[in-house]
PDB file of C-alpha atoms in Angstrom:
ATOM      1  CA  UNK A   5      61.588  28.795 122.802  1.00  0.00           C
ATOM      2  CA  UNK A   6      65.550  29.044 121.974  1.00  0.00           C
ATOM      3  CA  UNK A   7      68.214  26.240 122.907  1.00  0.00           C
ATOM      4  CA  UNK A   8      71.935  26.522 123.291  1.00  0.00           C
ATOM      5  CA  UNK A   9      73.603  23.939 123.509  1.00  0.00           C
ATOM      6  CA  UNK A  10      77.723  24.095 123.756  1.00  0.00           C
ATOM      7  CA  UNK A  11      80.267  21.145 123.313  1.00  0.00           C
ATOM      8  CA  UNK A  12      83.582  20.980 122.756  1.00  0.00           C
ATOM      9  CA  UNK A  13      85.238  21.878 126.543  1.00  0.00           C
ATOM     10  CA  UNK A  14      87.075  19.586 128.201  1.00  0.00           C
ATOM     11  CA  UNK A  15      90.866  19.110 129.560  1.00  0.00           C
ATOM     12  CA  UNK A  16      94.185  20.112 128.195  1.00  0.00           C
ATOM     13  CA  UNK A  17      97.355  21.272 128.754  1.00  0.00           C
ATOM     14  CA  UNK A  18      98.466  24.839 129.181  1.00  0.00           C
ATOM     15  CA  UNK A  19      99.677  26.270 125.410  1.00  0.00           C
ATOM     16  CA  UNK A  20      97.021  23.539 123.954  1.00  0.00           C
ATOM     17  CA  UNK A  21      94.041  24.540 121.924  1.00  0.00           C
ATOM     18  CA  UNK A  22      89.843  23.579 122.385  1.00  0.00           C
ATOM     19  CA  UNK A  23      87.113  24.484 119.908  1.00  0.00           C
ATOM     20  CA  UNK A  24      83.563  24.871 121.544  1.00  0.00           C
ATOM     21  CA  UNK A  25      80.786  25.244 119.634  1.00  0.00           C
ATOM     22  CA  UNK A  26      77.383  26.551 120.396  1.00  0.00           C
ATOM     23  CA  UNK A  27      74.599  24.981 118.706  1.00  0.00           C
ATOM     24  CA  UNK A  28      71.514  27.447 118.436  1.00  0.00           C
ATOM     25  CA  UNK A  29      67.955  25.743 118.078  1.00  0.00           C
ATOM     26  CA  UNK A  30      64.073  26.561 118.353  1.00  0.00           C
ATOM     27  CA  UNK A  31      63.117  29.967 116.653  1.00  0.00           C
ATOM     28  CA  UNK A  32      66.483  30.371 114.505  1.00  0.00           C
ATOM     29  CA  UNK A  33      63.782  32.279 111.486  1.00  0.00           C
ATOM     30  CA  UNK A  34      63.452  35.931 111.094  1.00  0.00           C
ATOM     31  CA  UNK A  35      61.809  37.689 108.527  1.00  0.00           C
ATOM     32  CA  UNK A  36      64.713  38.938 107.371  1.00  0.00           C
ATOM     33  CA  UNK A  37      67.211  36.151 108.094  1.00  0.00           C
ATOM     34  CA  UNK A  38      68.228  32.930 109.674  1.00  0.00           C
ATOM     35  CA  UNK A  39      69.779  32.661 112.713  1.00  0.00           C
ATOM     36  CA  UNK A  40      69.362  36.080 114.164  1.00  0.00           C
ATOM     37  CA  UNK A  41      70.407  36.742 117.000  1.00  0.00           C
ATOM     38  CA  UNK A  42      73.904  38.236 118.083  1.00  0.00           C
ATOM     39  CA  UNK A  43      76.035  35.737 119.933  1.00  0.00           C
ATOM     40  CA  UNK A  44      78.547  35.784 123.282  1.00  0.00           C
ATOM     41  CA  UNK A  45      80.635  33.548 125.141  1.00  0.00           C
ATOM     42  CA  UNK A  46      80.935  34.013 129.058  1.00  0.00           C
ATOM     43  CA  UNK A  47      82.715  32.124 131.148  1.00  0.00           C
ATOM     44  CA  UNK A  48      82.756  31.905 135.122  1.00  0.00           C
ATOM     45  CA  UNK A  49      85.453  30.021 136.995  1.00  0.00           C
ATOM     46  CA  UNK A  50      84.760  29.012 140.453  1.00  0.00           C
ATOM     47  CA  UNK A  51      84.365  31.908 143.265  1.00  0.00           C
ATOM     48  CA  UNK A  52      84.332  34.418 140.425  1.00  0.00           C
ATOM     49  CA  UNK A  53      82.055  36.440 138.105  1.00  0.00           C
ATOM     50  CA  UNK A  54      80.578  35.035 134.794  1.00  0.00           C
ATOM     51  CA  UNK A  55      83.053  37.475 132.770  1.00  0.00           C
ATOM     52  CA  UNK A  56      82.710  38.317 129.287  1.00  0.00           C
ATOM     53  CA  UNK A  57      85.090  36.435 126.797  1.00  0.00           C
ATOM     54  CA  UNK A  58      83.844  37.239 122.931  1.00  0.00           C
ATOM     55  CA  UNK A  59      81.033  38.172 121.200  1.00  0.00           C
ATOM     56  CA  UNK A  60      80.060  38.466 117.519  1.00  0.00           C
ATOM     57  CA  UNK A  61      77.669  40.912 115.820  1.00  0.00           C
ATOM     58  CA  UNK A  62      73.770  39.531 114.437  1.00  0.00           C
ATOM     59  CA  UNK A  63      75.274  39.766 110.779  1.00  0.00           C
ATOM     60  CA  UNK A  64      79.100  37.915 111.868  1.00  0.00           C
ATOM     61  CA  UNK A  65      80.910  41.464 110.289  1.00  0.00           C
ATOM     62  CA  UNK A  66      81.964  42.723 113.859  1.00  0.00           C
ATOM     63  CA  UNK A  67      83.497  41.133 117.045  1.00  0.00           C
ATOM     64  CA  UNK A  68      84.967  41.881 120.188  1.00  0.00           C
ATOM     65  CA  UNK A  69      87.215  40.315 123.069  1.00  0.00           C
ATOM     66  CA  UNK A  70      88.583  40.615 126.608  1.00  0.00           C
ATOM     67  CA  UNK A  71      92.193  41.894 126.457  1.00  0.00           C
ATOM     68  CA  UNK A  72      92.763  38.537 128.550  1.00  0.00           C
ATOM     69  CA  UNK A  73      92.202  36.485 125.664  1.00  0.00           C
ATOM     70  CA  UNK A  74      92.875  38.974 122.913  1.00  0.00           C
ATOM     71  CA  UNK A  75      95.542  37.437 119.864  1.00  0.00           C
ATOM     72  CA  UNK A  76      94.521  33.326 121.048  1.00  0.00           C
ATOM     73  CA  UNK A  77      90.738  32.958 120.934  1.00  0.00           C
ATOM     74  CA  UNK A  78      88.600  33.915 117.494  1.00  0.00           C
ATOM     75  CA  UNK A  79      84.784  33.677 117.861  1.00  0.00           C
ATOM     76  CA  UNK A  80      82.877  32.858 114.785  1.00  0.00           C
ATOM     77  CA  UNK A  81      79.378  32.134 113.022  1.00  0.00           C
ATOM     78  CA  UNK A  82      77.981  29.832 110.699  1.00  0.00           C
ATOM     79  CA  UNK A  83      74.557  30.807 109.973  1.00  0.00           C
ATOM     80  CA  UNK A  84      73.914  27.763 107.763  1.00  0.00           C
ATOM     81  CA  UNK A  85      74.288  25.822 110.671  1.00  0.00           C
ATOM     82  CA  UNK A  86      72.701  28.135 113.510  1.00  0.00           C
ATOM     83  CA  UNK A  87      76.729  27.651 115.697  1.00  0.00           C
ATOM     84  CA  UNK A  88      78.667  29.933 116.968  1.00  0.00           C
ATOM     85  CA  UNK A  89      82.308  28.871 117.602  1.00  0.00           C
ATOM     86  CA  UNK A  90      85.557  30.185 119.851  1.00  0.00           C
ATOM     87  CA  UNK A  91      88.635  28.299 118.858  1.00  0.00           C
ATOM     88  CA  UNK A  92      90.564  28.896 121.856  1.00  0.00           C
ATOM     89  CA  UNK A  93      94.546  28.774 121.051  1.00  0.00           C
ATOM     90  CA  UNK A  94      97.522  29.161 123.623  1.00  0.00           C
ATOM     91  CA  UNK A  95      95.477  28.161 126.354  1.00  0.00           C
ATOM     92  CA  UNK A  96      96.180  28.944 129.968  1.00  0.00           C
ATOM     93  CA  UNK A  97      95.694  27.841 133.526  1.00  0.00           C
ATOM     94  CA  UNK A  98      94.003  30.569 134.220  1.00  0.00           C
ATOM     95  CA  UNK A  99      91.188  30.471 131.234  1.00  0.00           C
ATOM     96  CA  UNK A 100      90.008  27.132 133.620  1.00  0.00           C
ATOM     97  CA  UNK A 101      86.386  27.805 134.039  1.00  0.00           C
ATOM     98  CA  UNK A 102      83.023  26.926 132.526  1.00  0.00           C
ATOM     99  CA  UNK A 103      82.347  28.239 129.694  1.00  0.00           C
ATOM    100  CA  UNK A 104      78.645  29.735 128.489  1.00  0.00           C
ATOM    101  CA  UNK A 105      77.318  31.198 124.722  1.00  0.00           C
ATOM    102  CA  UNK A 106      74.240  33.376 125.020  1.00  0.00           C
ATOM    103  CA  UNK A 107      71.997  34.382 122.345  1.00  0.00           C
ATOM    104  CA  UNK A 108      70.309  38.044 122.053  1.00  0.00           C
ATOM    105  CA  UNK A 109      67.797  38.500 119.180  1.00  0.00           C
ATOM    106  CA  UNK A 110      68.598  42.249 119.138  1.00  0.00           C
ATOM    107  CA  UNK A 111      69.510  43.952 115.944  1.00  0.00           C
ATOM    108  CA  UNK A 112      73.198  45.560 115.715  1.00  0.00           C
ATOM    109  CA  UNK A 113      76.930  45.107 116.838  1.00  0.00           C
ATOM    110  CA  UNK A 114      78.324  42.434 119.812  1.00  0.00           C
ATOM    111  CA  UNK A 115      77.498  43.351 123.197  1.00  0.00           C
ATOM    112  CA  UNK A 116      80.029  42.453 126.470  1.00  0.00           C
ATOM    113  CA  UNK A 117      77.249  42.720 128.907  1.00  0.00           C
ATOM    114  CA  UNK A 118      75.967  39.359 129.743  1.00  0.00           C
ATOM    115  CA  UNK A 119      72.334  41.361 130.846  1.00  0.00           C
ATOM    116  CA  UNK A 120      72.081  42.112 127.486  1.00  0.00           C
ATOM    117  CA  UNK A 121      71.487  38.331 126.323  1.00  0.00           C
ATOM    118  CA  UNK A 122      68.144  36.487 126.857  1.00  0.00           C
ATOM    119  CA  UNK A 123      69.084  32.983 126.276  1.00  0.00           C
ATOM    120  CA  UNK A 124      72.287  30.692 127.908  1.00  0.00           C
ATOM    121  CA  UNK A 125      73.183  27.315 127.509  1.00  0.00           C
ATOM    122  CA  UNK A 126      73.989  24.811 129.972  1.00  0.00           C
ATOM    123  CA  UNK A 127      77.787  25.519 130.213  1.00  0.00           C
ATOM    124  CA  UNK A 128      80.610  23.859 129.444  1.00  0.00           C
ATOM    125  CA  UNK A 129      83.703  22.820 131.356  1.00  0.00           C
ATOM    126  CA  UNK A 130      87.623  24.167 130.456  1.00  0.00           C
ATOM    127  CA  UNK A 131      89.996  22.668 132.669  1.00  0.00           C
ATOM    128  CA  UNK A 132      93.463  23.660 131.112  1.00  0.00           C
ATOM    129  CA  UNK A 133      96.423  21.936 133.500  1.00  0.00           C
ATOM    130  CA  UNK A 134      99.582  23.117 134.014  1.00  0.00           C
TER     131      UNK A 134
END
C-alpha cells in the first residue's frame, strides 16, 4: 500500500508564492532504488477537469509543465526524503483550485496523463485572492 500525503496549500494573494509538498509513504523500496516511482501534480478547480500541472521523471533528470504555469512553478524530488515538491511563484487567481500529487511506479520520463498514475493523495486547497 502507497500514501500521499500533500501540505503546504492554503490562501494568498495574487503575485504571492506557496510550496506544497507531497510526502510519499508505504512501499517507497525497489530493488534498484528508493522512492521509485515518477511523480505529478494535478489540480482541479471547481466545475472543471483535474488538469495536469507538473510532473517529474522516476530518476528527478526530466520534467514537464502546462504552458499555464510554465516560468512560475518548479516541481522537484528529494528521494532521501520520499517528497516531491512544486514551489509555486507569481501566483494567480486563476491557479485557485485543489491541488493533487500522484505517484506511478513505472520506469521512464514524466507523464501528463493523470490515467497513467496509480496512487493520489487527498488534495490540497489553493485559494489565491485577488
Amino acid at each position: 500500500q502507497v500514501q500521499l500525503v500533500e501540505s503546504g496549500g492554503g490562501l494568498v494573494q495574487a503575485g504571492g508564492s506557496l510550496r506544497l509538498s507531497c510526502a510519499v509513504s508505504g512501499r517507497t523500496f525497489s530493488t534498484y532504488r528508493t522512492f521509485p516511482y515518477r511523480m505529478g501534480w494535478f489540480r482541479q478547480a471547481p466545475g472543471k477537469e483535474r488538469e495536469f500541472v507538473a510532473a517529474i521523471s522516476w530518476s528527478g533528470d526530466s520534467t514537464g509543465y502546462a504552458d499555464s504555469v510554465k516560468g512560475r512553478f518548479t516541481i522537484s524530488r528529494d528521494n532521501a526524503k520520499n517528497t516531491v515538491y512544486l514551489q509555486m511563484n507569481s501566483l494567480k487567481p486563476e491557479d485557485t483550485a485543489v491541488y493533487y500529487c500522484a505517484a506511478d511506479p513505472t520506469y521512464g520520463s514524466y507523464s501528463a496523463d493523470h490515467h497513467e498514475y496509480d496512487y493520489w493523495g487527498q488534495g490540497t486547497q489553493v485559494t489565491v485572492s485577488s
